[in-house]
Short mmCIF file of C-alpha atoms and ligand atoms in Angstrom, two decimals:
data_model
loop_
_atom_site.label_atom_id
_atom_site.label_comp_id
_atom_site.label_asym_id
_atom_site.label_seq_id
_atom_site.Cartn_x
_atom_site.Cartn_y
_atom_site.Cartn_z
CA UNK A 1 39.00 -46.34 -131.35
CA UNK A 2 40.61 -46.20 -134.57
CA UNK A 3 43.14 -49.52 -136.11
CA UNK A 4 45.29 -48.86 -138.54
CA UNK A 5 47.17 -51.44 -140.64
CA UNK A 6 50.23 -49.71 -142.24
CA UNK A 7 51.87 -51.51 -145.05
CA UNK A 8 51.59 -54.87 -142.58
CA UNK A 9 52.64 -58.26 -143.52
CA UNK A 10 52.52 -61.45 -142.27
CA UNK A 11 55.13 -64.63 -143.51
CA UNK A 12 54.67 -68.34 -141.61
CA UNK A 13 57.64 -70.20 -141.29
CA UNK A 14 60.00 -67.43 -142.19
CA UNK A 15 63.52 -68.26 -143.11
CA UNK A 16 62.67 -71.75 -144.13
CA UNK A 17 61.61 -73.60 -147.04
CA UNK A 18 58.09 -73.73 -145.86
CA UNK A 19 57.66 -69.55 -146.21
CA UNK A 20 53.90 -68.70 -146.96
CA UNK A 21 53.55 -65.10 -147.22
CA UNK A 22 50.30 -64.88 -145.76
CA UNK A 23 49.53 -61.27 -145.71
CA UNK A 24 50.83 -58.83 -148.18
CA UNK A 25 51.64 -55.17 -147.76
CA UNK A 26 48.27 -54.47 -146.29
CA UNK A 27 46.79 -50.72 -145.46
CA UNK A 28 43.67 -50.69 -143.52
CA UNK A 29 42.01 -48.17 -141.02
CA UNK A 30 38.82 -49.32 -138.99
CA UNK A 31 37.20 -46.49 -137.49
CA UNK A 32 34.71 -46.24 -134.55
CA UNK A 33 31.80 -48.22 -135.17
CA UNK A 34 32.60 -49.16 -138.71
CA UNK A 35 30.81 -52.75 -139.97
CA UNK A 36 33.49 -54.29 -141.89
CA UNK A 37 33.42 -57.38 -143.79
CA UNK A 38 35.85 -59.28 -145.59
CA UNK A 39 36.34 -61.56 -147.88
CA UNK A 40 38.32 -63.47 -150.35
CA UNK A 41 38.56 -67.57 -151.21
CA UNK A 42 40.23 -69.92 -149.02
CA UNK A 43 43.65 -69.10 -148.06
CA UNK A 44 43.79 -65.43 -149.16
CA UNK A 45 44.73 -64.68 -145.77
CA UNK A 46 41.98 -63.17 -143.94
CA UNK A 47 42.24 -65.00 -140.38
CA UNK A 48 45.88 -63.97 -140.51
CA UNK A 49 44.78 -60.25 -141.39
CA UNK A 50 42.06 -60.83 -138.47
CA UNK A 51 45.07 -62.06 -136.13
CA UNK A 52 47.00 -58.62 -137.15
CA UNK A 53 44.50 -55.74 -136.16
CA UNK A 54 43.73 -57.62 -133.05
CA UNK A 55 47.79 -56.70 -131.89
CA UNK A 56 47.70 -60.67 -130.68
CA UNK A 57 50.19 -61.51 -133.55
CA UNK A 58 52.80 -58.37 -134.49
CA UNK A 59 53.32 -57.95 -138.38
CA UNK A 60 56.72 -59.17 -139.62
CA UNK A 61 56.78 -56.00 -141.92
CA UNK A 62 54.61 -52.94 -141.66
CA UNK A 63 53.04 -51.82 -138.27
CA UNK A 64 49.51 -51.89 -136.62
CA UNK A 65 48.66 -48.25 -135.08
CA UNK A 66 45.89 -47.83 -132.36
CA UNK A 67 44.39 -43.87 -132.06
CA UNK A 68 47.35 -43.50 -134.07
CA UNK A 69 50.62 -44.55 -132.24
CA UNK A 70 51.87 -47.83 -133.37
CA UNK A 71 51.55 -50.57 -131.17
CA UNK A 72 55.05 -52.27 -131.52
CA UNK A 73 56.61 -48.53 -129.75
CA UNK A 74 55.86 -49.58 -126.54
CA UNK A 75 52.45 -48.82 -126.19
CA UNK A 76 50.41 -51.56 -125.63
CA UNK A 77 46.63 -52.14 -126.60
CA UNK A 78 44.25 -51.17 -123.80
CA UNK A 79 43.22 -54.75 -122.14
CA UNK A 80 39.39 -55.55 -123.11
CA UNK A 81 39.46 -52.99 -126.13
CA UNK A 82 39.76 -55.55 -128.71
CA UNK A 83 37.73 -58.29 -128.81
CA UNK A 84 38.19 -61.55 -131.26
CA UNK A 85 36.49 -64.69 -131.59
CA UNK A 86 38.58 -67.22 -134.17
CA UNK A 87 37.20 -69.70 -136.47
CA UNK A 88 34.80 -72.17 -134.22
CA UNK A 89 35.37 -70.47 -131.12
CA UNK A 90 32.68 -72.95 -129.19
CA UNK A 91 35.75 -75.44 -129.41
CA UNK A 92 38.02 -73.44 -126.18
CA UNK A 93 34.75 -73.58 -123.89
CA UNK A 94 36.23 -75.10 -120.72
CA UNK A 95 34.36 -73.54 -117.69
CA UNK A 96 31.58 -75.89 -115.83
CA UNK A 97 28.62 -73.60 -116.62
CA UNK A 98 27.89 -71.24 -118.71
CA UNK A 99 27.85 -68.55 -116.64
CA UNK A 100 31.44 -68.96 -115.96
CA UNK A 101 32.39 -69.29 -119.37
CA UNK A 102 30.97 -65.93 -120.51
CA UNK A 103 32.52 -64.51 -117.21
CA UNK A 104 35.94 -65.48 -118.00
CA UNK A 105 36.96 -62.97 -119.87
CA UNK A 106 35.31 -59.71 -117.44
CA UNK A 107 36.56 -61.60 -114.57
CA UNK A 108 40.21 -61.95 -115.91
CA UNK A 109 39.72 -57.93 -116.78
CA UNK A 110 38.91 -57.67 -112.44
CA UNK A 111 35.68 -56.04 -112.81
CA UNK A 112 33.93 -56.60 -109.73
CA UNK A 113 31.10 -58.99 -109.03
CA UNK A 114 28.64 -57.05 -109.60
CA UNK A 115 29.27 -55.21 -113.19
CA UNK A 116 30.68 -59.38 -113.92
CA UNK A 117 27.25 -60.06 -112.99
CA UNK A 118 25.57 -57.11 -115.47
CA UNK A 119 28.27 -57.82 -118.25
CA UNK A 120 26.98 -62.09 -118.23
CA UNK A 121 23.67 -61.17 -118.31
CA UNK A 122 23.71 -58.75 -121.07
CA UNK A 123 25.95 -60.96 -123.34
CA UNK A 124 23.37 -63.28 -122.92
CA UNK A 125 21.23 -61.66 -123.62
CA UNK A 126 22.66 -60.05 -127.00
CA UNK A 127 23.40 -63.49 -128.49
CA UNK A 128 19.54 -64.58 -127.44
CA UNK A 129 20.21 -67.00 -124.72
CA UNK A 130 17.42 -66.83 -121.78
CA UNK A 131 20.18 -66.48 -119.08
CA UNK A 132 18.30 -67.91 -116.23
CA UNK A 133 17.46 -71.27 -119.10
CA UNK A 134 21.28 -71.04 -119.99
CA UNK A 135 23.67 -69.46 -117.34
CA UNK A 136 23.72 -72.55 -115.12
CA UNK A 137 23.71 -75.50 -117.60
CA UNK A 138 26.89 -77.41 -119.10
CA UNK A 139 28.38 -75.63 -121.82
CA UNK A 140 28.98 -79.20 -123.44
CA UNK A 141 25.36 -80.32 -123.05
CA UNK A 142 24.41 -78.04 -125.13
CA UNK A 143 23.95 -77.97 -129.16
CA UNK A 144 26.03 -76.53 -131.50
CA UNK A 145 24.60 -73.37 -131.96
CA UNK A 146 23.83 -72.58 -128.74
CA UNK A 147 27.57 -73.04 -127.95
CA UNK A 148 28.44 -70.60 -130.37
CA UNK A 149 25.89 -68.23 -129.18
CA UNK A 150 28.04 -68.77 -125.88
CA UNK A 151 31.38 -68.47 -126.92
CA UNK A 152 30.65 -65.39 -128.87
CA UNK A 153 28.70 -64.06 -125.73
CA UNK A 154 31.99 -64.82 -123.86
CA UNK A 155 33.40 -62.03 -126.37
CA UNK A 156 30.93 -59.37 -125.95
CA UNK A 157 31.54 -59.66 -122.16
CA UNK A 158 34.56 -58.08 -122.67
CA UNK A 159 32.30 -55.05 -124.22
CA UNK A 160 35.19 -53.87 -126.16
CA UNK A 161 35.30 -50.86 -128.70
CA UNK A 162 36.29 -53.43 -131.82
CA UNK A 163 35.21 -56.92 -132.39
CA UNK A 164 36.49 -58.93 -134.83
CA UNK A 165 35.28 -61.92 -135.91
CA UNK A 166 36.18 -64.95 -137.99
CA UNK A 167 33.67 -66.75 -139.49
CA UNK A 168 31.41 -66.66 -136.75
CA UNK A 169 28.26 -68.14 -138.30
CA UNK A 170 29.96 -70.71 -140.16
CA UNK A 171 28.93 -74.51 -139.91
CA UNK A 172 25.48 -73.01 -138.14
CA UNK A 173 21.68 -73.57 -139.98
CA UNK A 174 20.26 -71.08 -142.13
CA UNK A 175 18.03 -69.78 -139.37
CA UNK A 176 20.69 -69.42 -136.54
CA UNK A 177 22.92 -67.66 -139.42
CA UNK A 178 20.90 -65.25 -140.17
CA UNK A 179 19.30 -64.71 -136.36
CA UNK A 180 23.55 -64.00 -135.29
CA UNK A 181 23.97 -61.92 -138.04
CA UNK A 182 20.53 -59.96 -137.64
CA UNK A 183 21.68 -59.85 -133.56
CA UNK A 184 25.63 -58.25 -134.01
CA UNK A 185 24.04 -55.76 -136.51
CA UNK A 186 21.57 -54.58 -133.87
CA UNK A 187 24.43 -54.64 -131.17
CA UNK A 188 26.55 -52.40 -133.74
CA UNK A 189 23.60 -50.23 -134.16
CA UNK A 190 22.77 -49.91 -130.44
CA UNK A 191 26.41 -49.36 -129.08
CA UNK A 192 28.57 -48.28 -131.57
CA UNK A 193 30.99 -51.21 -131.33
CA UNK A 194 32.91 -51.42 -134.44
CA UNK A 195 32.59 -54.96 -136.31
CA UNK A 196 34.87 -56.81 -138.41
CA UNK A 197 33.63 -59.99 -139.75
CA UNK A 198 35.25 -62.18 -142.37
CA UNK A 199 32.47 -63.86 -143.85
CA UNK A 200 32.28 -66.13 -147.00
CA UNK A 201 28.78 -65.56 -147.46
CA UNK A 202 27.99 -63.32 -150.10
CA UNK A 203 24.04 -62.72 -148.68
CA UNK A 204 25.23 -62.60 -144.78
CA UNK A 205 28.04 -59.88 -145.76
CA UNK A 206 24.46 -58.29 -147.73
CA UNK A 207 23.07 -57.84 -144.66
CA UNK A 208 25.88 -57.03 -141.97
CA UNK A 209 28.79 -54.93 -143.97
CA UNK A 210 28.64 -51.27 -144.88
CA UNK A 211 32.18 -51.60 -145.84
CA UNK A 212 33.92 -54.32 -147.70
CA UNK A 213 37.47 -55.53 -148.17
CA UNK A 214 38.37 -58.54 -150.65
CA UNK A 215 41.66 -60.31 -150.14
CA UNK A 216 43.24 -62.24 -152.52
CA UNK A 217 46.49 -63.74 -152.70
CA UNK A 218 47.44 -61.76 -148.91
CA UNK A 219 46.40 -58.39 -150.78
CA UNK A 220 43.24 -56.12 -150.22
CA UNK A 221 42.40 -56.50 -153.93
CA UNK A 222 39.02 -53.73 -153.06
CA UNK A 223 37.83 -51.89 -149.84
CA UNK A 224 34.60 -49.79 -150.97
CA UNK A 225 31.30 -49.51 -149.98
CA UNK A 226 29.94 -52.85 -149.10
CA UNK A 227 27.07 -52.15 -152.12
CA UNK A 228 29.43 -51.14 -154.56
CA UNK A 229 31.18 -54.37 -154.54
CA UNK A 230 28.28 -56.85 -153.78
CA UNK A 231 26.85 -55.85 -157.18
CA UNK A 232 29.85 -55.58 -158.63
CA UNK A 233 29.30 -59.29 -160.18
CA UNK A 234 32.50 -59.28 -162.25
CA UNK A 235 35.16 -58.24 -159.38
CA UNK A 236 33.48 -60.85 -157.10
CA UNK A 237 33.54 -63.87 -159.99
CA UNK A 238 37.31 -62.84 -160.54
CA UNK A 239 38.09 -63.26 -156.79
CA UNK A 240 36.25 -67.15 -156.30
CA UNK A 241 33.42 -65.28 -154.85
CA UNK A 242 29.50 -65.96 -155.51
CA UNK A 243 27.74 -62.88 -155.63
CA UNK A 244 24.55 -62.70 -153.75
CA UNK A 245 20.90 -63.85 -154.72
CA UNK A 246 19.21 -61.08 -154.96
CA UNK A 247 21.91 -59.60 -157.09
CA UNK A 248 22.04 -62.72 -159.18
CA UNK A 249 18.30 -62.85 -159.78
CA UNK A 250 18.34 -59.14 -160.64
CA UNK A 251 21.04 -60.19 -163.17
CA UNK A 252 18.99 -63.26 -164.59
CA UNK A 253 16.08 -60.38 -164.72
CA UNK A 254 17.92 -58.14 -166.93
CA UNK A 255 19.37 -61.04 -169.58
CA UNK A 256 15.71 -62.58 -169.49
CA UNK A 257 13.66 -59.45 -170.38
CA UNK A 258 16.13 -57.40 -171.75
CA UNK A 259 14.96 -54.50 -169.54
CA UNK A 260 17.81 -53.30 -167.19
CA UNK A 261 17.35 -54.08 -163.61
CA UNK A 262 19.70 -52.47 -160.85
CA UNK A 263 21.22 -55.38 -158.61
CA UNK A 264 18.93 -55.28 -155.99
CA UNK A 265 21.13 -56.21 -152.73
CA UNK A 266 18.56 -57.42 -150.49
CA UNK A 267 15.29 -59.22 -150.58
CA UNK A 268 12.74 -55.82 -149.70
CA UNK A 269 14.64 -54.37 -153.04
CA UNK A 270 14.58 -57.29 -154.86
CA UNK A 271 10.55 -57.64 -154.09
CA UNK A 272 10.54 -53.88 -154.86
CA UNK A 273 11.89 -54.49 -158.45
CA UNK A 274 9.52 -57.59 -158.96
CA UNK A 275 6.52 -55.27 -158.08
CA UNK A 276 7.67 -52.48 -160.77
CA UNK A 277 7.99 -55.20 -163.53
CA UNK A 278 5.00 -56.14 -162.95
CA UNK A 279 3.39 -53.22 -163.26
CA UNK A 280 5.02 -52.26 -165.71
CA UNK A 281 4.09 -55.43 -167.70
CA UNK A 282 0.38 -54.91 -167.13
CA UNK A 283 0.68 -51.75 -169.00
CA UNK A 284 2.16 -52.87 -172.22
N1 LIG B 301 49.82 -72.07 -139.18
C1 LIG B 301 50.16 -71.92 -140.48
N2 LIG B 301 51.35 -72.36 -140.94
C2 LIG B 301 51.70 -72.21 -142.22
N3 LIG B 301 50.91 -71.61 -143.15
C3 LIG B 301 49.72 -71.18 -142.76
C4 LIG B 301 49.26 -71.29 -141.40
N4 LIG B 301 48.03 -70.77 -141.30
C5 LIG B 301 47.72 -70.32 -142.53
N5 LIG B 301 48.72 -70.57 -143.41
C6 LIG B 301 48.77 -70.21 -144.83
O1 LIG B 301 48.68 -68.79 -144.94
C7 LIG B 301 47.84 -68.42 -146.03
C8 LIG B 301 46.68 -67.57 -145.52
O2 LIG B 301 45.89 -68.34 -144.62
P1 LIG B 301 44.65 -67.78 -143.84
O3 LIG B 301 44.99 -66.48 -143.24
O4 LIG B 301 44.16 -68.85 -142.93
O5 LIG B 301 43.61 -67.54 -145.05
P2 LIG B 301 42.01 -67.53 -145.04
O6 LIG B 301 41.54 -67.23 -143.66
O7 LIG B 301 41.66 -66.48 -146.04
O8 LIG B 301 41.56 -68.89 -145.51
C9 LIG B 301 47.40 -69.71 -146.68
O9 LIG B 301 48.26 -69.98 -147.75
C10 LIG B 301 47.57 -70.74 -145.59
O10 LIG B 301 47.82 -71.99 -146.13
MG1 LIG B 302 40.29 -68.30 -142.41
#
């Protein structure tokens, strides 16, 4: 599946005093099993771009184009084929267990029992819950990770061809962060689901995005290679955004010694770079 954003914007409130332009004559094609992330500072209008290429909200310029015919025509966006989670999706858990919560969406879809059963346990299993532990228990007895680990299961149940989603390890420990992050990657790499993920971590977006698109202002202000931007320190400190550590510390490297270190964008390079200084100090 292929979404294309064509010139699309987004205004709340149009036609009265309260306009906010949201999102800003933006062009954007996500292929098929693409690992996008985006990001940009607070209110550069990312959840609104998120709530575009899902089709859920139609663009009030510009139009959103699935496999290439535009949505708004008439043709409407295969059910199941587009998966979002919003911002703290753990908050619209409702079912009893959480078995039925995951199963919402599949069952709404009318798979039958069976594949409902295969879809649950495989969700589960994805977002590292033990399903026979988790499927029966109270989706509010449960901490706060673990109920995001369910609500995002809930959206992988759907096993659609894009997910997009907003935020999703925000508010979460270090540990769960990076476990979610480490999980979706693996799920991209094993299926070919295509991933969009607006992230404000610098270090998570490392790890997850091949591709990255900065917003500012409702604009894409880049979309490039997710390691040509990450070490692009300048770009990111002109759009609010903190570059990550390992590309800082390879950045502290290079003003400390005055040798010139290339931003190393995760820790196995940065450790790599440490090693070859080292050497190469024990052999002045
Ligand atoms: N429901 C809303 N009503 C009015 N303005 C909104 C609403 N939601 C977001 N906005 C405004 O739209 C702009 C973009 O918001 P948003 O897409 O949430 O940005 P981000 O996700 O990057 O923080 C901001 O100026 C924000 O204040
Ligand atoms: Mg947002």
């Amino acid at each position: 599946m292929r979404i294309e954003l064509e010139n699309a914007g987004f205004v709340y409130q149009q036609g009265t005093a309260f306009e906010v332009p949201a999102v800003n004559g933006v062009s954007l094609v996500v292929g098929p099993g693409e690992r996008v992330g985006i990001a940009g500072p607070v209110g550069s209008g990312k959840s609104s771009l998120l709530a575009l290429m899902s089709g859920i909200v139609p663009p009030d310029s510009g139009r959103l184009l699935v496999d290439g015919r535009p949505v708004a025509g008439g043709t409407r966006i295969e059910r199941g084929s587009i998966g979002i989670a919003f911002q703290s999706p753990e908050n619209s858990l409702f079912e009893k267990t959480v078995y039925d919560d995951v199963a919402f969406a599949p069952r709404n879809l009318g798979v039958g029992r069976d594949e409902e059963r295969r879809r649950v346990m495989a969700a589960l299993a994805a977002v590292g819950l033990d399903r026979d532990q988790f499927g029966p228990r109270n989706p509010f007895s449960l901490s706060s990770g673990e109920q995001r680990r369910v609500a995002l299961a809930g959206v992988l149940a759907l096993e659609p061809r894009l997910l997009l989603l907003d935020e999703p390890t925000a508010f979460l420990d270090p540990a769960t962060r990076a476990d979610i992050i480490g999980r979706l990657v693996e799920l991209n790499r094993a299926h070919g689901m295509a991933m969009v993920i607006v992230g404000h971590d610098m270090d998570e977006l490392a790890v997850f995005a091949e591709r990255l698109v900065i917003m500012d202002s409702g604009r894409v202000v880049a979309d490039s290679p997710a390691r040509k931007l990450l070490t692009d320190v300048t770009l990111l400190e002109r759009h609010g955004l903190e570059p990550p550590g390992t590309v800082q510390l390879s950045r502290m490297i290079t003003q400390k010694t005055g040798q010139h270190v290339e931003p190393a964008l995760t820790e196995a390079e940065a450790l790599m770079q440490l090693k070859k200084l080292r050497e190469q100090g024990g052999s002045r």
